[in-house]
Structure formats: C-alpha cells, structure tokens
CSV table of C-alpha atoms in Angstrom, one decimal:
chain,number,residue,atom,x,y,z
A,1,MET,CA,-30.6,-3.1,118.1
A,2,GLN,CA,-27.4,-4.3,117.5
A,3,ASP,CA,-24.4,-2.6,118.8
A,4,LEU,CA,-20.8,-3.2,119.0
A,5,GLN,CA,-19.3,-0.3,120.6
A,6,LYS,CA,-15.4,0.3,120.6
A,7,PRO,CA,-12.9,3.2,122.1
A,8,GLU,CA,-12.6,4.0,117.9
A,9,PHE,CA,-15.6,4.1,116.4
A,10,ASP,CA,-19.6,3.2,117.7
A,11,LEU,CA,-21.6,0.9,115.0
A,12,SER,CA,-25.6,0.0,115.5
A,13,TYR,CA,-27.7,-1.9,113.1
A,14,ILE,CA,-30.1,0.4,113.9
A,15,THR,CA,-31.9,-1.9,111.5
A,16,GLU,CA,-31.2,-5.0,110.1
A,17,ARG,CA,-31.1,-2.6,107.0
A,18,ILE,CA,-29.1,0.7,107.7
A,19,ILE,CA,-26.5,0.8,110.0
A,20,ALA,CA,-24.3,3.2,111.3
A,21,VAL,CA,-21.0,3.5,112.0
A,22,SER,CA,-19.6,7.3,113.1
A,23,PHE,CA,-15.5,7.3,114.1
A,24,HIS,CA,-14.7,9.2,117.2
A,25,SER,CA,-12.7,13.2,116.5
A,26,THR,CA,-9.6,11.9,117.6
A,27,CYS,CA,-9.2,8.6,116.5
A,28,PRO,CA,-5.7,8.6,115.0
A,29,GLU,CA,-5.7,8.0,110.9
A,30,GLN,CA,-4.3,4.3,110.8
A,31,THR,CA,-7.0,3.5,113.5
A,32,TYR,CA,-9.6,4.5,111.0
A,33,LEU,CA,-8.5,2.5,107.7
A,34,ARG,CA,-7.6,0.1,110.0
A,35,ASN,CA,-11.0,0.2,111.9
A,36,LEU,CA,-12.6,0.9,107.9
A,37,GLN,CA,-11.0,-2.6,106.7
A,38,ASN,CA,-11.8,-4.3,109.3
A,39,ILE,CA,-15.6,-2.6,109.2
A,40,THR,CA,-16.1,-3.3,105.1
A,41,GLN,CA,-14.7,-7.1,105.5
A,42,MET,CA,-18.3,-7.3,108.6
A,43,LEU,CA,-20.0,-6.1,105.4
A,44,GLN,CA,-18.7,-8.1,102.6
A,45,SER,CA,-19.6,-12.1,104.6
A,46,LYS,CA,-22.3,-10.6,105.6
A,47,HIS,CA,-23.9,-8.4,102.8
A,48,ALA,CA,-22.3,-9.5,99.6
A,49,ASP,CA,-21.4,-6.6,97.3
A,50,ASN,CA,-25.7,-6.0,98.5
A,51,TYR,CA,-24.3,-2.2,100.6
A,52,LEU,CA,-25.0,1.4,99.6
A,53,VAL,CA,-22.1,3.1,101.5
A,54,VAL,CA,-23.5,6.9,102.8
A,55,ASN,CA,-21.3,9.6,103.7
A,56,ILE,CA,-22.2,12.4,105.5
A,57,SER,CA,-18.9,14.1,106.3
A,58,GLU,CA,-15.7,15.2,104.0
A,59,PRO,CA,-15.5,12.9,100.8
A,60,ARG,CA,-13.0,10.7,101.7
A,61,GLU,CA,-11.0,8.6,98.7
A,62,GLU,CA,-10.6,5.3,101.1
A,63,LEU,CA,-14.2,5.2,101.6
A,64,ARG,CA,-13.9,4.6,96.8
A,65,ARG,CA,-11.3,2.1,97.5
A,66,MET,CA,-14.1,0.2,100.4
A,67,SER,CA,-16.3,0.5,97.0
A,68,THR,CA,-16.9,0.5,94.0
A,69,ARG,CA,-21.3,1.9,95.5
A,70,VAL,CA,-20.6,5.5,97.6
A,71,LEU,CA,-22.6,8.4,97.7
A,72,ASP,CA,-20.5,11.6,98.9
A,73,VAL,CA,-24.1,14.2,100.6
A,74,GLY,CA,-21.5,15.5,103.0
A,75,TRP,CA,-21.8,18.8,105.2
A,76,PRO,CA,-20.0,19.6,108.9
A,77,GLU,CA,-21.1,19.0,111.7
A,78,LEU,CA,-23.2,20.4,114.1
A,79,ARG,CA,-24.5,22.7,110.9
A,80,ALA,CA,-27.9,21.5,109.1
A,81,PRO,CA,-27.4,21.0,105.5
A,82,SER,CA,-29.9,21.9,102.9
A,83,LEU,CA,-32.4,20.8,102.5
A,84,HIS,CA,-32.3,20.2,99.2
A,85,LEU,CA,-30.3,17.7,99.4
A,86,LEU,CA,-31.6,16.0,102.7
A,87,CYS,CA,-34.5,14.8,101.1
A,88,SER,CA,-32.6,13.7,98.1
A,89,LEU,CA,-30.3,12.0,100.4
A,90,CYS,CA,-34.3,10.4,101.9
A,91,LYS,CA,-34.8,9.6,98.3
A,92,SER,CA,-31.6,7.6,97.2
A,93,MET,CA,-31.8,5.7,100.4
A,94,GLU,CA,-35.8,4.5,100.3
A,95,ASN,CA,-35.1,3.9,96.1
A,96,TRP,CA,-31.7,1.9,97.4
A,97,LEU,CA,-34.1,0.1,100.0
A,98,ASP,CA,-36.7,-0.5,97.8
A,99,THR,CA,-34.7,-1.9,94.8
A,100,CYS,CA,-34.2,-4.9,96.8
A,101,SER,CA,-34.7,-6.5,99.7
A,102,GLU,CA,-31.0,-8.4,100.3
A,103,HIS,CA,-29.9,-4.0,99.9
A,104,VAL,CA,-28.0,-3.2,102.7
A,105,LEU,CA,-27.2,1.7,104.1
A,106,LEU,CA,-24.0,2.2,106.4
A,107,LEU,CA,-24.1,5.3,106.7
A,108,HIS,CA,-20.6,6.2,107.3
A,109,CYS,CA,-19.6,9.5,109.7
A,110,ARG,CA,-16.4,11.2,111.1
A,111,GLY,CA,-16.3,13.1,114.4
A,112,ASN,CA,-19.8,14.2,115.3
A,113,LYS,CA,-22.6,12.4,114.8
A,114,ASP,CA,-24.9,15.0,115.5
A,115,ARG,CA,-25.2,14.3,111.1
A,116,ILE,CA,-26.5,10.6,111.5
A,117,GLY,CA,-30.0,11.9,114.4
A,118,VAL,CA,-30.2,15.0,110.8
A,119,VAL,CA,-30.3,11.7,108.3
A,120,ILE,CA,-32.0,9.1,110.1
A,121,SER,CA,-35.1,11.5,111.3
A,122,SER,CA,-35.6,13.1,107.8
A,123,TYR,CA,-35.8,9.4,106.6
A,124,ILE,CA,-38.4,8.3,109.0
A,125,GLN,CA,-40.9,11.5,107.0
A,126,LEU,CA,-40.9,9.8,104.3
A,127,PRO,CA,-44.6,8.2,103.7
A,128,SER,CA,-43.3,4.1,102.1
A,129,VAL,CA,-41.1,3.6,105.6
A,130,SER,CA,-44.8,2.7,107.5
A,131,THR,CA,-45.7,1.2,104.9
A,132,SER,CA,-46.3,-2.8,105.0
A,133,GLU,CA,-46.2,-3.9,109.5
A,134,GLU,CA,-42.6,-5.1,108.9
A,135,GLN,CA,-41.6,-1.3,107.5
A,136,ALA,CA,-44.0,0.0,110.2
A,137,LEU,CA,-42.1,-2.1,113.4
A,138,ASP,CA,-37.7,-0.4,111.3
A,139,ARG,CA,-39.3,3.3,111.7
A,140,TYR,CA,-40.8,2.8,115.7
A,141,THR,CA,-37.0,1.5,115.5
A,142,MET,CA,-35.6,3.9,114.1
A,143,LYS,CA,-37.9,7.0,116.2
A,144,ARG,CA,-36.4,5.2,119.7
A,145,PHE,CA,-32.2,4.6,118.4
A,146,TYR,CA,-33.1,9.5,117.7
A,147,SER,CA,-34.8,9.3,121.3
A,148,ASP,CA,-32.1,7.5,122.6
A,149,LYS,CA,-29.2,8.2,121.4
A,150,MET,CA,-29.5,11.2,118.4
A,151,ALA,CA,-31.6,13.6,119.5
A,152,SER,CA,-29.3,15.2,122.0
A,153,LEU,CA,-27.0,15.9,119.6
A,154,MET,CA,-28.5,17.9,117.4
A,155,THR,CA,-28.8,21.6,117.1
A,156,PRO,CA,-31.9,23.4,116.7
A,157,SER,CA,-31.2,24.4,113.8
A,158,GLN,CA,-30.8,20.6,112.5
A,159,LYS,CA,-34.5,19.0,114.0
A,160,ARG,CA,-35.3,22.5,112.2
A,161,GLN,CA,-34.1,21.0,108.7
A,162,ALA,CA,-34.8,17.2,109.8
A,163,PHE,CA,-39.1,18.4,110.9
A,164,SER,CA,-38.5,20.8,107.2
A,165,SER,CA,-37.7,17.3,105.7
A,166,GLU,CA,-42.1,16.4,106.6
A,167,LEU,CA,-42.5,17.4,102.8
A,168,LEU,CA,-41.3,14.7,101.8
A,169,ALA,CA,-44.5,13.7,103.3
A,170,HIS,CA,-46.7,16.6,101.6
A,171,GLN,CA,-47.0,17.6,105.7
A,172,LEU,CA,-45.6,20.7,105.0
A,173,LYS,CA,-46.3,23.7,102.4
A,174,ILE,CA,-43.5,25.1,101.0
A,175,ASN,CA,-43.1,29.1,99.9
A,176,SER,CA,-41.8,28.7,96.6
A,177,SER,CA,-40.9,33.2,95.9
A,178,PRO,CA,-37.8,34.0,97.3
A,179,LEU,CA,-38.0,36.7,99.8
A,180,LEU,CA,-36.5,39.6,99.9
A,181,PHE,CA,-33.9,39.4,103.9
A,182,HIS,CA,-33.7,43.1,105.3
A,183,CYS,CA,-32.4,42.9,108.9
A,184,VAL,CA,-31.5,41.0,111.9
A,185,CYS,CA,-32.5,43.0,115.4
A,186,LEU,CA,-31.1,40.9,118.5
A,187,HIS,CA,-33.4,41.2,121.6
A,188,HIS,CA,-31.9,41.4,124.8
A,189,VAL,CA,-28.3,40.7,124.5
A,190,PRO,CA,-25.7,38.7,125.5
A,191,ASN,CA,-23.8,39.8,128.7
A,192,LEU,CA,-20.4,39.2,127.2
A,193,HIS,CA,-18.3,42.2,127.4
A,194,PRO,CA,-19.2,44.1,130.8
A,195,THR,CA,-19.3,48.1,128.8
A,196,VAL,CA,-19.0,47.1,125.0
A,197,CYS,CA,-20.6,44.2,122.7
A,198,ARG,CA,-19.5,45.4,119.9
A,199,LEU,CA,-21.5,42.9,117.1
A,200,PHE,CA,-21.5,42.4,113.0
A,201,ILE,CA,-23.5,39.5,110.8
A,202,ARG,CA,-22.0,37.8,107.7
A,203,VAL,CA,-24.7,36.3,105.5
A,204,TYR,CA,-22.8,33.1,103.6
A,205,GLN,CA,-25.2,31.4,100.5
A,206,GLY,CA,-24.0,28.3,99.2
A,207,MET,CA,-20.8,29.1,102.0
A,208,GLN,CA,-19.6,32.5,99.3
A,209,PRO,CA,-19.8,35.5,102.0
A,210,VAL,CA,-23.3,37.9,100.1
A,211,CYS,CA,-22.9,41.0,102.9
A,212,THR,CA,-21.7,41.3,106.1
A,213,THR,CA,-23.2,44.8,108.4
A,214,GLY,CA,-21.9,47.1,110.0
A,215,VAL,CA,-20.1,46.6,113.9
A,216,SER,CA,-22.5,47.6,116.7
A,217,VAL,CA,-20.8,50.7,118.8
A,218,GLY,CA,-22.1,50.9,122.4
A,219,LYS,CA,-24.3,48.2,124.6
A,220,THR,CA,-28.7,48.4,124.7
A,221,HIS,CA,-31.2,46.1,124.8
A,222,LYS,CA,-32.0,45.9,121.0
A,223,VAL,CA,-29.3,45.8,118.2
A,224,TYR,CA,-31.0,45.4,114.3
A,225,PHE,CA,-28.2,45.2,112.1
A,226,ALA,CA,-29.1,45.3,108.6
A,227,LEU,CA,-28.2,44.6,105.3
A,228,GLU,CA,-27.5,46.9,102.8
A,229,PRO,CA,-28.7,46.1,100.1
A,230,PRO,CA,-31.2,43.7,101.2
A,231,GLN,CA,-30.3,40.1,99.8
A,232,LEU,CA,-32.8,38.2,98.4
A,233,LEU,CA,-32.1,35.3,99.4
A,234,LYS,CA,-34.0,31.1,98.2
A,235,GLY,CA,-33.3,28.3,100.2
A,236,ASP,CA,-31.4,27.6,102.9
A,237,ILE,CA,-30.2,30.2,105.7
A,238,VAL,CA,-28.2,30.0,108.5
A,239,CYS,CA,-27.2,32.0,110.6
A,240,TYR,CA,-25.3,33.4,113.6
A,241,TYR,CA,-23.6,36.0,115.4
A,242,LYS,CA,-20.4,35.9,116.2
A,243,ASN,CA,-18.1,37.4,119.5
A,244,ALA,CA,-14.8,38.9,118.5
A,245,ALA,CA,-12.3,39.9,122.0
A,246,GLU,CA,-8.8,40.9,122.1
A,247,GLY,CA,-8.6,40.2,118.9
A,248,SER,CA,-10.6,36.6,118.3
A,249,ARG,CA,-13.7,35.4,117.1
A,250,GLU,CA,-17.1,33.7,119.8
A,251,PRO,CA,-19.8,31.9,118.8
A,252,VAL,CA,-23.1,34.0,119.5
A,253,PHE,CA,-25.7,32.5,117.7
A,254,ARG,CA,-26.3,30.6,114.9
A,255,LEU,CA,-29.2,30.4,112.5
A,256,GLN,CA,-30.5,27.6,110.1
A,257,PHE,CA,-34.1,27.6,108.7
A,258,HIS,CA,-35.6,27.4,104.9
A,259,THR,CA,-36.4,29.9,103.4
A,260,GLY,CA,-39.9,28.2,102.3
A,261,THR,CA,-41.0,27.5,105.5
A,262,LEU,CA,-41.4,30.8,107.1
A,263,HIS,CA,-45.1,31.7,106.4
A,264,GLY,CA,-45.7,36.0,108.0
A,265,HIS,CA,-42.8,38.2,108.4
A,266,PRO,CA,-41.3,39.0,109.9
A,267,SER,CA,-40.6,35.4,112.0
A,268,LEU,CA,-38.8,36.0,116.0
A,269,PHE,CA,-36.8,32.4,117.1
A,270,TYR,CA,-36.2,32.4,121.0
A,271,LYS,CA,-33.2,31.4,123.1
A,272,LYS,CA,-34.0,27.6,122.2
A,273,ASP,CA,-34.1,27.6,119.0
A,274,LEU,CA,-30.3,29.2,118.5
A,275,ASP,CA,-27.4,27.1,118.5
A,276,HIS,CA,-25.6,27.5,120.5
A,277,ALA,CA,-27.1,30.4,122.5
A,278,ASN,CA,-29.2,27.8,123.8
A,279,LYS,CA,-26.9,26.5,125.9
A,280,ASP,CA,-24.6,29.3,126.8
A,281,PRO,CA,-25.5,31.1,130.8
A,282,ARG,CA,-24.2,34.0,129.3
A,283,PHE,CA,-27.2,35.0,126.9
A,284,PRO,CA,-30.6,35.9,128.2
A,285,GLU,CA,-33.5,33.4,128.7
A,286,ASN,CA,-35.9,36.2,126.8
A,287,GLY,CA,-33.3,36.9,124.4
A,288,MET,CA,-34.3,36.3,121.0
A,289,VAL,CA,-34.1,36.5,117.0
A,290,GLU,CA,-35.8,39.0,114.8
A,291,VAL,CA,-35.1,37.8,111.2
A,292,VAL,CA,-37.3,40.7,109.1
A,293,PHE,CA,-37.9,39.2,105.3
A,294,SER,CA,-40.7,41.3,102.4
A,295,GLU,CA,-41.4,40.0,99.8
A,296,THR,CA,-41.6,43.9,97.9
A,297,MET,CA,-38.2,47.0,98.2
A,298,THR,CA,-39.9,48.0,101.9
A,299,ASN,CA,-38.2,49.7,103.9
A,300,ILE,CA,-37.9,48.6,107.4
A,301,PRO,CA,-37.4,51.5,110.2
A,302,ASN,CA,-33.9,50.3,112.2
A,303,ASN,CA,-35.0,51.4,116.0
A,304,SER,CA,-31.8,50.6,117.0
A,305,ALA,CA,-30.1,53.1,120.6
A,306,VAL,CA,-27.0,51.9,118.9
A,307,VAL,CA,-24.5,53.3,117.0
A,308,ILE,CA,-24.0,51.1,113.3
A,309,ASP,CA,-20.0,51.8,112.5
A,310,TYR,CA,-20.0,51.1,108.5
A,311,ASP,CA,-16.3,52.2,108.7
A,312,THR,CA,-14.5,49.0,110.1
A,313,LEU,CA,-11.2,47.9,107.4
A,314,ASP,CA,-11.6,45.4,111.2
A,315,PRO,CA,-10.1,42.3,108.7
A,316,LEU,CA,-12.1,40.2,111.8
A,317,VAL,CA,-15.1,41.0,110.5
A,318,TYR,CA,-13.7,39.0,106.8
A,319,TRP,CA,-12.3,36.9,107.5
A,320,ASP,CA,-14.7,34.0,106.2
A,321,SER,CA,-15.8,31.4,108.9
A,322,TYR,CA,-16.0,28.9,105.9
A,323,GLU,CA,-13.5,29.7,103.5
A,324,ASN,CA,-11.5,25.5,104.2
A,325,LEU,CA,-15.8,24.2,103.1
A,326,THR,CA,-17.1,23.5,99.7
A,327,THR,CA,-20.5,21.3,100.5
A,328,GLY,CA,-23.2,24.5,98.9
A,329,GLY,CA,-26.6,25.2,99.3
A,330,THR,CA,-26.8,27.0,102.5
A,331,VAL,CA,-26.3,30.8,103.6
A,332,ALA,CA,-24.3,32.0,106.9
A,333,ILE,CA,-24.1,35.3,108.7
A,334,ASP,CA,-21.4,36.1,110.6
A,335,VAL,CA,-21.2,39.1,114.4
A,336,THR,CA,-18.1,40.0,116.2
A,337,LEU,CA,-17.2,41.4,119.1
C-alpha cells in the first residue's frame, strides 16, 4: 500500500486499482482546487482515461470538469447512506473494475473520511472480490486499510449499515415487508440537566420530516415517545435524540438501521450501538433504546411515568435538521431538551 500524506489532503492507493483521496474540512477552496488539478494530472499521467471518479461527498462542479466519468453518490458525513445506495454503489464499482483490467477507481471525499470506510467495508462483501488469488490479496489489503485507518472513524450506524451490505454476498436475508413504527423508548435517561430532561423525537424519511413526537416533561429512568399515528416505514431509519438547552439543540443520540434487517420485535440498541451517545460520558453505560414495530395496527402500551406535552409550539421542536440536505433514502428522528 502506497500513501502520500499532504497537510491539505490524504491520498492512498488502497489497492493498485482503488485510490482514495479525502480533503480536510479546513482545506481552503483555492487550495482544494489546486490540489484537485494536481491529482487530475497525476491520474492522467498514470492511468490515461481509464479512471472513474466516485464522489461520496457533496456534488462538485469541479469534479465534472476534471473528468466526464464522475459518479455522484454523496451523503452527509458521519451518517450512513441508504442500503439501496450502498449496494448500487458497490455493484457499480465492481462493474467498472471488471470491464477492463486497466480501469481504476478514485474515491473522492471532502470533509470527514469516515465515508471512505463505509464504501470499502461494504465493497469487500462482494463475492467476486476474492474469486482469484490476486483478488484475495486485494481483499486482504482493503480489510487491512479499513481496520488500520477507517474503523475508528466510523459511527456505529455506519458500521451497522456496512454489515447490512452482506446481502450482496447473499449472507443476509432481507425482510421486504413494511413495518409500522409505533414508538421509541429510552431506558435510563442521560444526565443532561439537574432537574428536568425535556426530550422529543422527529422522524424523517428521504430527508423530509414525517413525524414529530411530543416533548417529555419531568425526569425518570424511562420515557416512551409514541409516533401518532404509527408510521409505515420501509427502508432506512435514522433515529436521533436532541437536547435543547438555553435555546439550542444538542444531539443525544442518532440511530440508523434498515428495517429489512429486523427479525423480531421490539429491537434493542445499547450505548455502543448509538451514534454520538457511544462517546458521551453523560449517557449511562446501561442506557439503551427500544424501538417498537409491528406488522399490524396494534395498541402499544405507554409505561412511561413522564408526562408528554403534545401542545408545544416551540419552534426548536419543528426546526428541520435536514433543511439543507438533498440526498434521499433515509428516515431520521430528533429529540430536544
């Protein structure tokens, strides 16, 4: 593996045919454009027109000018892409590399490079990646790159989604039936406020809000947030709590998973499974999130001792976390204090 380290960007030949370049979020625009031009010249001199640029961050017109072969599949950093997008991307990579032995791929990312880890850890699930001695060596190299440089940067949801991509190897059975999403129960509320913990949840699908729960009033060890009416969801779910103190919102946890990978209801997620909370000392070690689904319109009892205020007009509750995002295929849930 050959690495070229620059202050403004990281460029790595993961294998001889898969290259990754990530530009730091602090990289100035002019520096980014200059380095991009240098990378283009390097690719042209080494690979002529045999490279495909796979952009896994926001669309960039500069990339289109750099090459006519640009695949824009970006999603927000520190989030997991939809499972459909991830599987389609892996198959597109496979098709490009299989078409010609001289073809190479450039994974381009501006900002957090956790997204490179998502792609690589998913791509190695393809059955064809280890069908020959040469491919087996590439697979080993990619796994080493992932474990040494990427795994520590990825969120629990990203790792869970990469694991879900095992369906590419026909190792994971997908439940195609849509599920009714009834409620989220937070066991052992984090220590966010000395007296009261006002939390709420928002559900998004395709980056559009589809449901907002009431705000919890009071403090207890367990809080149920009912989705009224229950949401019929099929695909990806992004679930995250937010804490609003002194007129601001602070994330308590985020949770993404694919409903098709659920087998059995309800589903429990522990601290280690929750984005943001997994590294927050205020979130208790025994804290967990219970997500309640059903396949029919069933009444789910509310065993919470906390009063839920459904009449709030607080604009913070309805502020859209994804108002500036256009990528689709996910569902999200917010909570605020």
